[in-house]
Amino acid sequence: MRLGVLDVGSNTVHLLVVDAHPGARPLPAHSHKAELRLAELLDGQGAIAPAGVERLIATVADAVRVAEDKGCEEMLPFATSAVREASNADAVLAQVKTETGIDLQVLTGEEEARLTFLAARRWFGWSAGKLLLLDIGGGSLEIAYGIDEEPDAAVSLPLGAGRLTAGWLPGDPPETDDVRTLRRHVRAQIARTVGEFTRFGRPDHVVATSKTFKQLARIAGAPGSGEGLYVQRFLGRAALEEWVPRLAAMSAGERAALPGVSEGRAPQLLAGALVAEGAMDLFGVDALEICPWALREGVILRRLDHLPEE
């Protein structure tokens, strides 16, 4: 069957169209995305402003038209931290449903972590052993650990690259004191959770998903997207530690000129690097592998698990 997965995230609204069947890997058929940056469209009370709601509705309606054009039999629409944490989330969700017919399901942070972990487990398989997963989104950082398809521990922290950039790094390039203050904040937040995971022992394999990790791995020397989906890509902590001060000294425009870094994501890359560096350091990770599958694939796989066998 052809499924459309509509991901309303903090940075983008992404429709992924896949051909999927129980027992088979989902095959991407089409990708449609729009940069909305919902996390930056909140007013002083933490609500999504009217202009932002209008843009969200228009973007969702456009995605629905694309899904229909591509022959999707079913839509799997979900929203993450930007909508989840908006003070007017219920009203926004109701308005989206009224005007587009799409009933966005808001995932909790823990659900995000668990579904992303499922995708990583299916990608790497049982031979990967105990997995530690890190995922940096626009609004939050997800961490999960386990040996099965359901993680033994899963948490979500408000350490997304977009959120931190907007709240902590106003300069371009940022002030040195602002970078140092954000670094302390990030590490204090992550340190509170480390014990929840280390009690299970050291992982056999550490993996990371998200655009932030992919871009950091790329600038640190990993193969580009043109090399294909199945090429292994790694990010080492030593290389990342060398890049953090370099990124801090760059403007957003200079970061956008780096290999694999998009103009839209460039302003957030430093904050994402500080989160990645802090997580790898505090969890004692020397290197991690980039996983091509993430939350959207986890949502697809969970849906397929509940389809009857033909």
Phi, psi and omega in degrees: 000156179259121182249146171246122179255116182254112185252108177264096184258186181287331180259311187230161166252117190236121172259121175247120178260127182226151169264119190223142177215148179303133179087355179241155178285142177295133180254116180297133179247332182195147177229132181224123182220154177221133177281117181247327179054057180303324182300337181264002183253020179271144177273188184296340179263007179081015179262150173287121184296155181308319179297323178292321178296318179298318179294321178298313181298316180297321181291318177296317179299320178295319178296322178297318179297319178296316180299319178294317179298327182272002174080028180293131177277333185211143176251139175243088184265134178213159178231153183243218198297324184299317178282319183304322186263357179292137182293339179250030185304314183299317179293320180296314180299318179296319180292321177299316181294318181297318188268342181238344185081002182264123179262090182294128176266121182273119179276141170286164178299321179294321177297320175304311183297318183292319180289323177293322177298318178303315180299316180295319179298315180294325181292313185271338177082178184291333183294346178288346178069219181284120184258138166247123183248136174235135180218121179253113176260192178287328184249339187209162173251126176253138178228133178215153184213139175173173180250345179255194177279336172262124183291152175284333179215140180209129179222159175230130181241147181283060185235041176287151185296321179291316180300314183291322179298314182294324186266341189232340186234073184286336185278160177218095000287162184288158176290146180302318180295324179294319179296317180295319179295317178295320179301317178297316181299313181300313184291326177294319179295314182292320183301330180296337186257348188303319182299332179296336184256321185293339179293344179270358181095173182288142177287155174276333183212134178247128183230159179220145175237176175101156180298323181301310181295322179298318180291321177297318178296321182296312182290339178273002173115002179290155180301148179284173182297334180295344179281352176105164185289329191264003175286132179289138179230131183235156172232120178266146181294322181298317179294320180296319180297328176288327184280332185303308179296330178292317178296322181296331181273352183266152168279168178300322179297321178291322177296323181296340179276354179286153181298130176081359182260124180276156180299321182291329182267344186305319180298334184269352192294324179295312179301317177298321179294322178295322178292314180299315180297316180296317180294315180296320180293309185291333177267002177068037183261118178278326180205150177225161180252140179279130178259125180293331180270148180212217189300313182302316178295325176298320177297317179297312183297320178297320178295316180297326179298337182258005176276144177290147176294138178281000000 
